[in-house]
Tab-separated table of C-alpha atoms and ligand atoms in Angstrom:
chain	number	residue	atom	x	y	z
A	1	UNK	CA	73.964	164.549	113.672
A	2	UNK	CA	72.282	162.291	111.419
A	3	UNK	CA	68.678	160.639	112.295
A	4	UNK	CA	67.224	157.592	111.489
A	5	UNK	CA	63.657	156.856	111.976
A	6	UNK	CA	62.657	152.989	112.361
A	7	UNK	CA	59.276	152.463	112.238
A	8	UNK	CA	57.910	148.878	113.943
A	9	UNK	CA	54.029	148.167	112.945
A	10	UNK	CA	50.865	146.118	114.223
A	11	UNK	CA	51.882	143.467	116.751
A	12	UNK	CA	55.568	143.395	117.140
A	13	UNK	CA	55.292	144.897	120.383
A	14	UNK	CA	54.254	141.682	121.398
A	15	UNK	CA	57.636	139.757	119.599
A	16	UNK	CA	59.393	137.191	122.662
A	17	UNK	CA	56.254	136.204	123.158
A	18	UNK	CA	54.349	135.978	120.035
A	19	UNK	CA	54.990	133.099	117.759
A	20	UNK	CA	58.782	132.927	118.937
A	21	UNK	CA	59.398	129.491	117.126
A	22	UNK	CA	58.613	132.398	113.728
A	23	UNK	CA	60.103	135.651	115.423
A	24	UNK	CA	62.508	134.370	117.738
A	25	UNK	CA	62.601	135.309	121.675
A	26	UNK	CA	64.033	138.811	121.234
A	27	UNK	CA	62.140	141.395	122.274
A	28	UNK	CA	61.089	144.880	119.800
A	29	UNK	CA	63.189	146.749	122.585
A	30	UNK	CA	66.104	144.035	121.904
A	31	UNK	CA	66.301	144.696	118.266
A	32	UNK	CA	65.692	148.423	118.629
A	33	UNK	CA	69.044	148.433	120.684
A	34	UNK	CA	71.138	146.267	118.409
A	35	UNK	CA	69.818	148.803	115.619
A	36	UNK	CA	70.658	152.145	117.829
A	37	UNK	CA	74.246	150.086	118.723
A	38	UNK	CA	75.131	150.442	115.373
A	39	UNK	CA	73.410	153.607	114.017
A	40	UNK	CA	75.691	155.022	116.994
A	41	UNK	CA	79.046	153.011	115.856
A	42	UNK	CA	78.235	154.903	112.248
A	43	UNK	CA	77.514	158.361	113.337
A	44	UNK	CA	73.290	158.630	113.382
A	45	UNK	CA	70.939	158.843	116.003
A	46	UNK	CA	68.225	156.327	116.233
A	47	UNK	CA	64.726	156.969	116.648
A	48	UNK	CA	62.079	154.534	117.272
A	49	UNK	CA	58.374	154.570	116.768
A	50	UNK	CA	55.872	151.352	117.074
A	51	UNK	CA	52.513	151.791	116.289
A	52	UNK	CA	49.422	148.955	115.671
A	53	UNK	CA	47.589	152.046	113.687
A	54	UNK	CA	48.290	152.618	110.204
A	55	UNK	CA	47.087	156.114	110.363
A	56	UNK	CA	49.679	156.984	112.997
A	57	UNK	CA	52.470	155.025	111.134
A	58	UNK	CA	51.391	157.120	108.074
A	59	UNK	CA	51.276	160.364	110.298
A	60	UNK	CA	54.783	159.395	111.554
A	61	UNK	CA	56.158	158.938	107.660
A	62	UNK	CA	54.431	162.674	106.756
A	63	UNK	CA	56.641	164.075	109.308
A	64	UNK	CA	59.934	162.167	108.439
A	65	UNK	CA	60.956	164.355	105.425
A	66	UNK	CA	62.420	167.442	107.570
A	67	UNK	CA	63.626	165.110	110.211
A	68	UNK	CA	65.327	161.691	109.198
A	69	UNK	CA	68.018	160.987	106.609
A	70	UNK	CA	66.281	157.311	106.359
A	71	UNK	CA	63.582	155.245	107.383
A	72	UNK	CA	63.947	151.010	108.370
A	73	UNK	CA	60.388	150.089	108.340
A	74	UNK	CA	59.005	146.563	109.750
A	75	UNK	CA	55.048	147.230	108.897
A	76	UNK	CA	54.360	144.049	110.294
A	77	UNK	CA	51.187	142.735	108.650
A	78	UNK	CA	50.357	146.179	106.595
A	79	UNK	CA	53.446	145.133	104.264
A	80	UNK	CA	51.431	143.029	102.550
A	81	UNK	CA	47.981	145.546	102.441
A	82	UNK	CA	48.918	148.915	103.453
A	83	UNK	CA	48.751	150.970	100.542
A	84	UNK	CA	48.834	153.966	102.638
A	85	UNK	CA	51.889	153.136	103.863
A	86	UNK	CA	53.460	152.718	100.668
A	87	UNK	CA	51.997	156.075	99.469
A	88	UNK	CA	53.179	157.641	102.280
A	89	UNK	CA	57.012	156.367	101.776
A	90	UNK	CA	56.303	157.166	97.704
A	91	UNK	CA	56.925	160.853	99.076
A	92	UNK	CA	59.698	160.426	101.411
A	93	UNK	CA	62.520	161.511	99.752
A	94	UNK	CA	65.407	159.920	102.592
A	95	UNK	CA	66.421	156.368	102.167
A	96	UNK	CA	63.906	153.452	102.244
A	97	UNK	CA	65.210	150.261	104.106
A	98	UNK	CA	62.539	147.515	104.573
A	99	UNK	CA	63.049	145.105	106.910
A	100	UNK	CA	61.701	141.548	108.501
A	101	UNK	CA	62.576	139.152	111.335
A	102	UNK	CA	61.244	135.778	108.869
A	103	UNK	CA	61.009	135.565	105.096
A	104	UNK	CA	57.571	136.176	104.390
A	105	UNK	CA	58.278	134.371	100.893
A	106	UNK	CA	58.656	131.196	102.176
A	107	UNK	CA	55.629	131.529	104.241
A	108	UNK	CA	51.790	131.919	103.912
A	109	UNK	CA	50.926	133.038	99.864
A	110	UNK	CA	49.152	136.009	101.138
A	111	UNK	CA	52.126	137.227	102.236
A	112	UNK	CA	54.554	136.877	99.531
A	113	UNK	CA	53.121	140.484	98.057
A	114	UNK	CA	55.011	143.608	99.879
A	115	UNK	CA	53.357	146.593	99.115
A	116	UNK	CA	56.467	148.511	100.761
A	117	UNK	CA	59.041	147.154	98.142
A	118	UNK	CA	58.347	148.826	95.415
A	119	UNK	CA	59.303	152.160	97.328
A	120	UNK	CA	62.516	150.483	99.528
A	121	UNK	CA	65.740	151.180	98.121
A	122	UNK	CA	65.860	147.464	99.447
A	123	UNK	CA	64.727	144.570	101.777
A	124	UNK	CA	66.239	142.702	104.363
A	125	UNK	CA	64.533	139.713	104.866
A	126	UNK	CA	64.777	136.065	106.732
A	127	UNK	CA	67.479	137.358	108.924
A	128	UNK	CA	65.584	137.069	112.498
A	129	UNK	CA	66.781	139.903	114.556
A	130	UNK	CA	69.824	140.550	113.062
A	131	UNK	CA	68.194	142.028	109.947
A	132	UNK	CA	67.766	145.051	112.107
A	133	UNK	CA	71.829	145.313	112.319
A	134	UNK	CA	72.004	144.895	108.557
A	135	UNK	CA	69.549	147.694	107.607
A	136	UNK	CA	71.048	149.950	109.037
A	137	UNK	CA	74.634	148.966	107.652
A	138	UNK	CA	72.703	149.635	104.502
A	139	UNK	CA	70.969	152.207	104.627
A	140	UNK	CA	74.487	153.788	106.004
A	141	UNK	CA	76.336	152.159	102.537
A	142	UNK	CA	73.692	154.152	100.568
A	143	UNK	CA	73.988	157.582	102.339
A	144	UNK	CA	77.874	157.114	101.960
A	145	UNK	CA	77.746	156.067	98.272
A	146	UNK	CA	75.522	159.528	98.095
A	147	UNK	CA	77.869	161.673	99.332
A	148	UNK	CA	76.214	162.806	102.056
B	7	LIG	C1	56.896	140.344	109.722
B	7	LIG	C2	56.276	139.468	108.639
B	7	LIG	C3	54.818	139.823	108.422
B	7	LIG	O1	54.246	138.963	107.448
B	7	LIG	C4	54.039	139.655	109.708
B	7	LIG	O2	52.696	140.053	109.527
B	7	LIG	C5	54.659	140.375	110.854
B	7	LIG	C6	56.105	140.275	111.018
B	7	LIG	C7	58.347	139.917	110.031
B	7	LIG	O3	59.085	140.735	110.578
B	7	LIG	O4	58.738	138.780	109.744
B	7	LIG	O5	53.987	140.963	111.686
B	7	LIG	O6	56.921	141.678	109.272
């Protein structure tokens, strides 16, 4: 059985009731099991992991290599300053899927710079919740395109 890790960072444990008119009123558990509905309809597992510590996220990405066939990865707020993070997916060698609930380009200019794109096969962004759905249609279109 295939495994896919997806990795939620700093504060969307609190999504339904932070900033809902940005994020929407799902919950993280919500969009975790729209993500594991689908990962199951394709043939993976799902595993989740939230963390608002970048060192534990990063811990969590050392460990992925002998364990997941891909990563989705919302860093929350360390997208846009968590180099870490993005040297920690450098040496993943499974498929990168980045993903977020608004479209931080149309937003704030701090946060128009991902740090995680430049190692993401690709990003999903703008999509509210069902961006989680999507990534992992994705990441499964890559992994089948491999021959895996
Ligand atoms: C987010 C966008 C980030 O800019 C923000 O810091 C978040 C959520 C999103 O999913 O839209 O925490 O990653």
């Amino acid at each position: 059985m295939k495994v896919i890790l997806l990795l939620s960072g700093p504060n969307l444990n609190k999504l339904g009731e932070r900033e809902p008119a940005i994020y929407g009123t799902e919950t993280l558990e919500d969009h975790v099991n729209s993500a594991r509905k689908i990962a199951e309809e394709l043939g993976y597992e799902l595993v989740h992991f939230q963390s608002n510590s970048e060192g534990e996220l990063v811990e969590e990405i050392q460990e992925a290599n002998s364990n997941y066939c891909g990563i989705v990865i919302n860093p929350g707020a360390l997208t846009h300053y968590g180099w870490s993070i993005h040297d920690a997916l450098a040496s993943y060698e499974g498929i990168i899927i980045e993903v977020h609930l608004s479209n931080p380009n149309a937003r704030e200019t701090w946060r128009h710079t991902s740090v995680v794109a430049p190692v993401a096969h690709g990003s999903i962004i703008g999509f509210g919740g069902y961006g989680y759905q999507l990534s992992i249609k994705a990441l499964d279109n890559i992994i089948e395109s491999n021959g895996d």
